[in-house]
Amino acid sequence: MTTQPLSSTAGPPCDISNMSYAGPVVAFDNVYKIYGKGESEVRALDGVTLQINAGDFVAVMGPSGSGKSTCMNILGCLDVPTSGRHLFKGVNVSDLDRDQRALLRRHFLGFVFQGFNLLARTTALENLELPLIYRRIDKKTRREMAMEALRVVGLTGREHHTPSELSGGQQQRVAIARAIVTQPSLLLADEPTGNLDSARSHEIMELLTKFNREQGLTVVLVTHEEDIAAFAHRRIEFRDGKILRQTDTRKPR
Amino acid sequence: MFANTLLMCLREIRRNLLRSGLTVLGIIIGVAAVIVIVTLGAGTTKQVQEEIGKMGSNMLVLSPGGERRMGGAATTSAPFELADLTAIRREVNTLSGATPVNMRPMQVIVGNENRRVNIMGTDNDFSTVRNWKVTEGRLFMPSEMKSGKAVCIIGETIKKDMFAGQTPLGATLRIGKVTCNVIGVLEPKGQAMFGGDQDEIIAVPIAMFQRRLSGKTSVDSIYISANSEDEIVEAKAEVEKLMKERRNIGEDGQVDFNVRDMKEVSNMVQSTTGVLTGFLSAIAAVSLLVGGIGIMNIMLVSVTERTREIGIRMAIGATEREVLLQFLVEAAMLSAFGGLAGITLGLLGAAGLAPVLNVPFTLQFSTVFTAFAFSAMVGVVFGYMPARRAARLDPIEALRHE
Ligand SMILES: Nc1ncnc2c1ncn2[C@@H]1O[C@H](COP(=O)(O)OP(=O)(O)OP(=O)(O)O)[C@@H](O)[C@H]1O
Ligand SMILES: [Mg+2]
């Protein structure tokens, strides 16, 4: 497939929006991410090859410093590999410039962070509208989409609350609503439950499971906890920047 | 998208209202200063032009002395004679009038009122040349002119102050030692260009001035009016040529008189106010500069404070250009608000100062618009660097920022 440069205009990048694409959502081919040089060189990713398929629900695990976040940043097109190929829907992301990667995120990716990362002093509704604004969606549709997303995550009635007026669990649900309101091809969550107690964590995971099952949302999440990883269908374990093993954890029906 | 950016920026400014206000204080002061200066300057110019209009824009003043100095006293050059006046009237045919003007402040006494007044020795032509009518009574009669009879026409202020507003016709006043009959009152002219009351004046026949007040037969200056404004240049040349002949000045001889038209006078006034305006505008510009630096400073702080927000926006898909635009618009908006506040303040200040300084208040939309555009521009110029810094942030690091 030829990669045309992404246009920086309003529409989604043309070659990626190609509906006939049937391959994996993401493919890493021998990806390296190396920080520093010589003696102080750190191989955050040391030859990683993986695939994420549409509808996958993947848990990334591994000890601290094993390269999970580095992997997520590259998956999220926030960063590019030092070497190796990162294909997003068949497009080599390394060929894209900063703005083209921004457009790719805008149209195809959703992020959930450990620290929620909502805009402070900004209402839940406004937070949800933000990605839609960048997508040039008109005010009325925007409002409807945001309200619907808030309803789905169970926050109807909290539209006009700012993050400081919401609990951690509620904030993370706003963050999830913000990530899915654009119906991304891939949702990336780096330790989404890291700041929550186990009851709240399970609520969040149930929400993600629901989106995965009902809407076929592709999810990749990082976690340290077994019970959280148990929600996923596949587990990728990292050690020292390498994939230690991949296991299918789908429960037999 | 742009509308959304505007809204977003408005929200951000409102969120930090006090800080925003303090940030744009420099802009407010700068713009207010510019508005006050320019408005009052324009008022002065307008006043001067009106003044000149009142004096008659066709007027030329012939006075002794070579240098073109404003109000410069005649140095050693010979004064004029009445014969010069007669010659000008006879020879120059682009004139509608010429009149001698001898001015001297003298002690004037009416009853127990006593004050120094400008006495003007002249003839009836001053009324046409200076466009100055007699509202009560009459002008001088030929016999009075010839004999130098002690009669006078007084200015409005003299009537008001020394005759308590009563009609002074037929009454007498004393100029120095000479007792004078009041035969007329001049129409009021109001304030003169450089302060001073034009109506505090008494006109007497030139012959009477020469014989009984100054004791000299000289004429200090001759006021001439051209037929029309178009003929001023021609009239001026003719008068100069005639006077050179009469004073035996050759082609390269030292000219010991000058003929000034009112345009020159008005230009001189304008260049004087221009210098002043320029100077004060420089101060205003410095204050705008300081205001701009203030905005740059606060925008840098804002970018640092909002690093995480920038990271979030980038993760969500904001392009470099969109982040840049957001901060640029915010800076521009901030300083434009400052500009608006400054304009309001400046106009109020000018309106308040105008009556105190005796200058008409003239609202100039071009000035207001320029000030506004300029203040917004200051925001863009000084907001660029912080906005660029924001746009260049690495999203991963920005998201990690605490
Ligand atoms: N910007 C950077 N500069 C230098 N080294 C980095 C940078 N980012 C990550 N690293 C290094 O790369 C390695 C992998 O880091 P990474 O953040 O991916 O770990 P992680 O698996 O997410 O750990 P944790 O579970 O603690 O979040 C670490 O050794 C880290 O120090
Ligand atoms: Mg990590």
Short mmCIF file of N, CA, C and O in Angstrom, two decimals, chain A residues 150-215:
data_model
loop_
_atom_site.label_atom_id
_atom_site.label_comp_id
_atom_site.label_asym_id
_atom_site.label_seq_id
_atom_site.Cartn_x
_atom_site.Cartn_y
_atom_site.Cartn_z
N LEU A 150 -21.40 10.71 27.91
CA LEU A 150 -21.49 10.84 29.36
C LEU A 150 -22.56 9.89 29.91
O LEU A 150 -22.40 9.31 30.98
N ARG A 151 -23.64 9.75 29.15
CA ARG A 151 -24.70 8.85 29.58
C ARG A 151 -24.17 7.40 29.63
O ARG A 151 -24.37 6.70 30.61
N VAL A 152 -23.44 7.03 28.59
CA VAL A 152 -22.93 5.66 28.50
C VAL A 152 -22.00 5.33 29.67
O VAL A 152 -22.03 4.23 30.20
N VAL A 153 -21.20 6.29 30.09
CA VAL A 153 -20.30 6.02 31.23
C VAL A 153 -20.99 6.29 32.57
O VAL A 153 -20.36 6.24 33.62
N GLY A 154 -22.28 6.61 32.52
CA GLY A 154 -23.07 6.74 33.74
C GLY A 154 -22.85 8.05 34.47
O GLY A 154 -22.86 8.10 35.69
N LEU A 155 -22.63 9.12 33.73
CA LEU A 155 -22.39 10.41 34.39
C LEU A 155 -23.43 11.47 34.01
O LEU A 155 -23.17 12.66 34.12
N THR A 156 -24.59 11.02 33.56
CA THR A 156 -25.66 11.97 33.27
C THR A 156 -25.94 12.78 34.54
O THR A 156 -25.99 12.22 35.63
N GLY A 157 -26.06 14.06 34.37
CA GLY A 157 -26.28 14.94 35.53
C GLY A 157 -24.99 15.56 36.05
O GLY A 157 -25.01 16.47 36.86
N ARG A 158 -23.85 15.06 35.55
CA ARG A 158 -22.57 15.63 36.00
C ARG A 158 -21.90 16.46 34.90
O ARG A 158 -20.73 16.77 34.99
N GLU A 159 -22.67 16.80 33.87
CA GLU A 159 -22.11 17.48 32.70
C GLU A 159 -21.34 18.74 33.06
O GLU A 159 -20.30 19.04 32.49
N HIS A 160 -21.89 19.48 34.03
CA HIS A 160 -21.30 20.80 34.30
C HIS A 160 -20.39 20.79 35.51
O HIS A 160 -20.05 21.84 36.05
N HIS A 161 -19.98 19.58 35.93
CA HIS A 161 -19.03 19.51 37.04
C HIS A 161 -17.61 19.58 36.49
O HIS A 161 -17.30 19.01 35.45
N THR A 162 -16.76 20.28 37.21
CA THR A 162 -15.35 20.32 36.82
C THR A 162 -14.64 19.15 37.50
O THR A 162 -15.17 18.60 38.48
N PRO A 163 -13.45 18.77 37.01
CA PRO A 163 -12.75 17.62 37.60
C PRO A 163 -12.64 17.70 39.12
O PRO A 163 -12.81 16.69 39.80
N SER A 164 -12.38 18.90 39.67
CA SER A 164 -12.20 19.00 41.11
C SER A 164 -13.50 18.71 41.86
O SER A 164 -13.49 18.49 43.06
N GLU A 165 -14.62 18.72 41.13
CA GLU A 165 -15.90 18.42 41.79
C GLU A 165 -16.31 16.96 41.58
O GLU A 165 -17.43 16.59 41.88
N LEU A 166 -15.39 16.17 40.99
CA LEU A 166 -15.70 14.77 40.72
C LEU A 166 -14.73 13.87 41.47
O LEU A 166 -13.58 14.23 41.70
N SER A 167 -15.19 12.66 41.81
CA SER A 167 -14.31 11.68 42.46
C SER A 167 -13.35 11.12 41.41
O SER A 167 -13.54 11.31 40.21
N GLY A 168 -12.32 10.41 41.91
CA GLY A 168 -11.34 9.83 40.99
C GLY A 168 -11.99 8.91 39.96
O GLY A 168 -11.71 8.99 38.77
N GLY A 169 -12.88 8.04 40.46
CA GLY A 169 -13.56 7.11 39.56
C GLY A 169 -14.37 7.85 38.52
O GLY A 169 -14.37 7.49 37.33
N GLN A 170 -15.05 8.91 38.97
CA GLN A 170 -15.86 9.70 38.03
C GLN A 170 -14.97 10.41 37.02
O GLN A 170 -15.29 10.46 35.82
N GLN A 171 -13.84 10.94 37.50
CA GLN A 171 -12.92 11.61 36.57
C GLN A 171 -12.43 10.64 35.50
O GLN A 171 -12.37 10.97 34.32
N GLN A 172 -12.11 9.40 35.94
CA GLN A 172 -11.60 8.45 34.97
C GLN A 172 -12.71 8.06 33.98
O GLN A 172 -12.44 7.82 32.81
N ARG A 173 -13.94 8.07 34.44
CA ARG A 173 -15.03 7.76 33.51
C ARG A 173 -15.21 8.91 32.50
O ARG A 173 -15.51 8.66 31.33
N VAL A 174 -15.02 10.15 32.98
CA VAL A 174 -15.05 11.27 32.03
C VAL A 174 -13.93 11.09 31.00
O VAL A 174 -14.13 11.27 29.79
N ALA A 175 -12.75 10.70 31.50
CA ALA A 175 -11.61 10.51 30.60
C ALA A 175 -11.91 9.42 29.56
O ALA A 175 -11.58 9.57 28.38
N ILE A 176 -12.56 8.35 30.02
CA ILE A 176 -12.91 7.26 29.08
C ILE A 176 -13.95 7.77 28.07
O ILE A 176 -13.83 7.53 26.87
N ALA A 177 -14.92 8.51 28.59
CA ALA A 177 -15.92 9.07 27.68
C ALA A 177 -15.25 9.95 26.63
O ALA A 177 -15.59 9.92 25.46
N ARG A 178 -14.27 10.75 27.07
CA ARG A 178 -13.56 11.62 26.13
C ARG A 178 -12.80 10.80 25.09
O ARG A 178 -12.69 11.20 23.93
N ALA A 179 -12.26 9.65 25.54
CA ALA A 179 -11.47 8.82 24.61
C ALA A 179 -12.37 8.11 23.60
O ALA A 179 -11.98 7.92 22.46
N ILE A 180 -13.58 7.73 24.02
CA ILE A 180 -14.41 6.95 23.09
C ILE A 180 -15.42 7.79 22.31
O ILE A 180 -16.04 7.31 21.37
N VAL A 181 -15.56 9.07 22.71
CA VAL A 181 -16.59 9.90 22.07
C VAL A 181 -16.33 10.06 20.56
O VAL A 181 -17.23 10.28 19.77
N THR A 182 -15.06 9.92 20.18
CA THR A 182 -14.73 10.06 18.76
C THR A 182 -14.75 8.72 18.04
O THR A 182 -14.41 8.64 16.87
N GLN A 183 -15.15 7.64 18.74
CA GLN A 183 -15.17 6.29 18.19
C GLN A 183 -13.84 5.93 17.53
O GLN A 183 -13.76 5.74 16.32
N PRO A 184 -12.79 5.85 18.36
CA PRO A 184 -11.45 5.60 17.81
C PRO A 184 -11.29 4.15 17.37
O PRO A 184 -12.07 3.29 17.77
N SER A 185 -10.26 3.92 16.56
CA SER A 185 -9.96 2.56 16.13
C SER A 185 -9.18 1.82 17.21
O SER A 185 -9.13 0.60 17.21
N LEU A 186 -8.54 2.61 18.09
CA LEU A 186 -7.71 2.00 19.13
C LEU A 186 -7.74 2.87 20.38
O LEU A 186 -7.53 4.07 20.31
N LEU A 187 -8.05 2.22 21.51
CA LEU A 187 -8.02 2.94 22.78
C LEU A 187 -6.81 2.49 23.57
O LEU A 187 -6.60 1.29 23.78
N LEU A 188 -6.00 3.46 24.00
CA LEU A 188 -4.79 3.14 24.74
C LEU A 188 -4.94 3.66 26.16
O LEU A 188 -5.28 4.82 26.38
N ALA A 189 -4.69 2.76 27.13
CA ALA A 189 -4.86 3.14 28.53
C ALA A 189 -3.65 2.70 29.31
O ALA A 189 -3.42 1.50 29.49
N ASP A 190 -2.82 3.68 29.75
CA ASP A 190 -1.62 3.37 30.52
C ASP A 190 -1.97 3.44 32.00
O ASP A 190 -2.14 4.52 32.56
N GLU A 191 -2.06 2.27 32.61
CA GLU A 191 -2.44 2.15 34.03
C GLU A 191 -3.68 2.98 34.37
O GLU A 191 -3.62 3.84 35.23
N PRO A 192 -4.80 2.70 33.70
CA PRO A 192 -5.99 3.53 33.90
C PRO A 192 -6.56 3.39 35.31
O PRO A 192 -7.29 4.27 35.77
N THR A 193 -6.22 2.31 36.00
CA THR A 193 -6.78 2.10 37.33
C THR A 193 -5.74 2.31 38.41
O THR A 193 -5.99 2.04 39.58
N GLY A 194 -4.58 2.79 38.00
CA GLY A 194 -3.46 2.93 38.93
C GLY A 194 -3.76 3.84 40.11
O GLY A 194 -3.18 3.69 41.18
N ASN A 195 -4.66 4.81 39.93
CA ASN A 195 -4.95 5.75 41.00
C ASN A 195 -6.29 5.46 41.69
O ASN A 195 -6.80 6.30 42.41
N LEU A 196 -6.85 4.28 41.42
CA LEU A 196 -8.20 4.01 41.93
C LEU A 196 -8.19 2.80 42.86
O LEU A 196 -7.36 1.90 42.74
N ASP A 197 -9.17 2.76 43.79
CA ASP A 197 -9.29 1.57 44.64
C ASP A 197 -9.88 0.43 43.81
O ASP A 197 -10.31 0.63 42.67
N SER A 198 -9.89 -0.75 44.40
CA SER A 198 -10.21 -1.91 43.56
C SER A 198 -11.67 -1.91 43.09
O SER A 198 -11.96 -2.30 41.97
N ALA A 199 -12.58 -1.41 43.91
CA ALA A 199 -13.99 -1.36 43.48
C ALA A 199 -14.13 -0.44 42.27
O ALA A 199 -14.72 -0.78 41.24
N ARG A 200 -13.52 0.77 42.36
CA ARG A 200 -13.56 1.74 41.25
C ARG A 200 -12.85 1.17 40.02
O ARG A 200 -13.32 1.30 38.90
N SER A 201 -11.75 0.45 40.27
CA SER A 201 -10.98 -0.14 39.16
C SER A 201 -11.84 -1.12 38.39
O SER A 201 -11.85 -1.12 37.16
N HIS A 202 -12.59 -1.92 39.13
CA HIS A 202 -13.43 -2.92 38.47
C HIS A 202 -14.54 -2.26 37.66
O HIS A 202 -14.86 -2.69 36.56
N GLU A 203 -15.09 -1.15 38.19
CA GLU A 203 -16.11 -0.41 37.44
C GLU A 203 -15.54 0.07 36.10
O GLU A 203 -16.18 -0.05 35.06
N ILE A 204 -14.33 0.60 36.19
CA ILE A 204 -13.69 1.12 34.97
C ILE A 204 -13.47 -0.02 33.97
O ILE A 204 -13.77 0.10 32.78
N MET A 205 -12.99 -1.15 34.48
CA MET A 205 -12.72 -2.28 33.59
C MET A 205 -13.99 -2.84 32.98
O MET A 205 -14.02 -3.25 31.82
N GLU A 206 -15.07 -2.81 33.76
CA GLU A 206 -16.35 -3.28 33.22
C GLU A 206 -16.80 -2.38 32.07
O GLU A 206 -17.33 -2.86 31.06
N LEU A 207 -16.55 -1.10 32.27
CA LEU A 207 -16.89 -0.13 31.22
C LEU A 207 -16.11 -0.44 29.94
O LEU A 207 -16.69 -0.49 28.84
N LEU A 208 -14.79 -0.66 30.10
CA LEU A 208 -13.96 -0.94 28.91
C LEU A 208 -14.39 -2.25 28.25
O LEU A 208 -14.45 -2.34 27.03
N THR A 209 -14.68 -3.23 29.11
CA THR A 209 -15.13 -4.52 28.58
C THR A 209 -16.40 -4.34 27.76
O THR A 209 -16.56 -4.91 26.67
N LYS A 210 -17.31 -3.51 28.29
CA LYS A 210 -18.57 -3.26 27.60
C LYS A 210 -18.34 -2.66 26.21
O LYS A 210 -18.92 -3.11 25.21
N PHE A 211 -17.44 -1.65 26.16
CA PHE A 211 -17.16 -1.01 24.85
C PHE A 211 -16.52 -2.02 23.90
O PHE A 211 -16.80 -2.03 22.71
N ASN A 212 -15.64 -2.86 24.47
CA ASN A 212 -14.96 -3.84 23.63
C ASN A 212 -15.96 -4.85 23.06
O ASN A 212 -15.93 -5.17 21.88
N ARG A 213 -16.88 -5.27 23.92
CA ARG A 213 -17.81 -6.31 23.49
C ARG A 213 -18.89 -5.72 22.58
O ARG A 213 -19.19 -6.25 21.52
N GLU A 214 -19.47 -4.60 23.01
CA GLU A 214 -20.63 -4.08 22.29
C GLU A 214 -20.26 -3.32 21.03
O GLU A 214 -20.98 -3.35 20.03
N GLN A 215 -19.14 -2.58 21.08
CA GLN A 215 -18.80 -1.75 19.93
C GLN A 215 -17.58 -2.26 19.19
O GLN A 215 -17.12 -1.63 18.23
#
